[in-house]
Amino acid sequence: MIRSRTLAGAALLAATAISLSACAVDAEPVSDVDAAGATSLADFGSFEALEAAAKAEGQLNVIALPRDWANYGEILDLFAERYPEITITEASPDASSAEEIQAAENLKGQDTAPDVFDLGLAVALSSTDYFAPYTVQRWDEIPDELKHPDGLFVGDYGGYMAVGYDPDAVPAPESLEDLLGEEYRGKVAINGDPTQAGAAFAAVGMATVQNGGELDDFQAGIDFFAELDEVGNFVKIDPTPATVASGETPVVFDWDYLNSGYAAELEGQRNWEVVVFDGVGYAGYYNQAINIDAPNPAAARLWMEFLYSAEVQNLWLKGGARPVLEAAMVEAGEIDEALYAALPEAPAETVVPTAEQSEAAAALLGEKWATAVQ
């Protein structure tokens, strides 16, 4: 349980900041590096050598990165501006975490296979055979509980599960129980299928802790959505800015930064408010990983270093998400103070599922979700 503004918690030991541009590696550049086998920048010899190898490949394949998700659009554009020699192919921006892994399986050995993944924890934990180990320069500054010990995946940005709603369509909900009322008939959606999508998985987790349950057993959350479905309030439409604008999904369980993104994108078209319910808050991070069969392994590793630079970590903050290097950047004076101050206050009590809890929850959802909300 975390009781502070910072999701990473007070246990993080801040190390000396290493900027992306500093390239603080003493070794000379190494020629003919096996990029697919590189587990850190040291294997390339220098940051410049990594850049050169990535530029020589000339391609980076990403998947499931919606441009309106946590400021991904600006992040992708910055990479393209910085490395015009590298063409970014953005595949299936609305795919789920599970569909990312399926794409890697289906496209294995092809030039169009994804180089990198962005995944919810449950899918990351179950898919480690697909990942190449790699530790970015700032690895030691990332909390241990938010990274795989062998470097197979690592948390990057996170937030709190929240409820967004159209105040012109429904009354302001103050609790989970309110959403069972007649005023919400056919109006409440979650972002995807919780057996496949990280945001939907977290919605069930939040419902669990708000419905009297514990993270060791997601049954209370499944029970809530089963009741929501039974009374006719659960609408099985994946929300997007378009469905919010059209009024199809006037109430949405989603990460606070995504719900806030709806409000910003639809300003002038649709009123949109966001609430994190009182009581226990549910927090989570999305994770980055490199495809073990990446067709562009150097570009994949350059992308990882790019994402964990202070500059890009602040771009997550601009998107309303909490960067995984938050505590270290505060300590080093690298955080954008104005953006940081704009974050909503965290709940007094916050839970983040452990790997074991996530694995157990994923198994339970796989067994019971479909029949609960059929």
PDB file of C-alpha atoms in Angstrom, residues 1 121-122 125 145-146 201 215-216 218 282-283 351-361:
ATOM      1  CA  MET A   1       0.000   0.000   0.000  1.00  0.00           C
ATOM      2  CA  LEU A 121       1.093  -6.054 -16.370  1.00  0.00           C
ATOM      3  CA  ALA A 122      -1.032  -9.204 -16.607  1.00  0.00           C
ATOM      4  CA  LEU A 125       3.794 -11.396 -16.947  1.00  0.00           C
ATOM      5  CA  GLU A 145       8.601  -3.494  -7.959  1.00  0.00           C
ATOM      6  CA  LEU A 146       8.023  -1.845 -11.342  1.00  0.00           C
ATOM      7  CA  PHE A 201      -8.298  -5.371 -16.153  1.00  0.00           C
ATOM      8  CA  LEU A 215      -6.335  -7.639  -4.656  1.00  0.00           C
ATOM      9  CA  ASP A 216      -5.694 -11.263  -3.748  1.00  0.00           C
ATOM     10  CA  PHE A 218     -10.851 -10.081  -7.945  1.00  0.00           C
ATOM     11  CA  TYR A 282      -6.184   1.559  -7.671  1.00  0.00           C
ATOM     12  CA  ALA A 283      -2.975   2.474  -9.505  1.00  0.00           C
ATOM     13  CA  VAL A 351      -3.031  -0.226  -3.954  1.00  0.00           C
ATOM     14  CA  VAL A 352      -0.925  -1.572  -6.808  1.00  0.00           C
ATOM     15  CA  PRO A 353      -1.228  -5.295  -7.581  1.00  0.00           C
ATOM     16  CA  THR A 354       1.858  -7.432  -7.229  1.00  0.00           C
ATOM     17  CA  ALA A 355       2.941  -9.813  -9.965  1.00  0.00           C
ATOM     18  CA  GLU A 356       1.438 -12.725  -8.060  1.00  0.00           C
ATOM     19  CA  GLN A 357      -1.873 -10.907  -7.558  1.00  0.00           C
ATOM     20  CA  SER A 358      -2.019  -9.944 -11.224  1.00  0.00           C
ATOM     21  CA  GLU A 359      -1.394 -13.517 -12.330  1.00  0.00           C
ATOM     22  CA  ALA A 360      -4.103 -14.828 -10.015  1.00  0.00           C
ATOM     23  CA  ALA A 361      -6.544 -12.150 -11.167  1.00  0.00           C
TER      24      ALA A 361
END
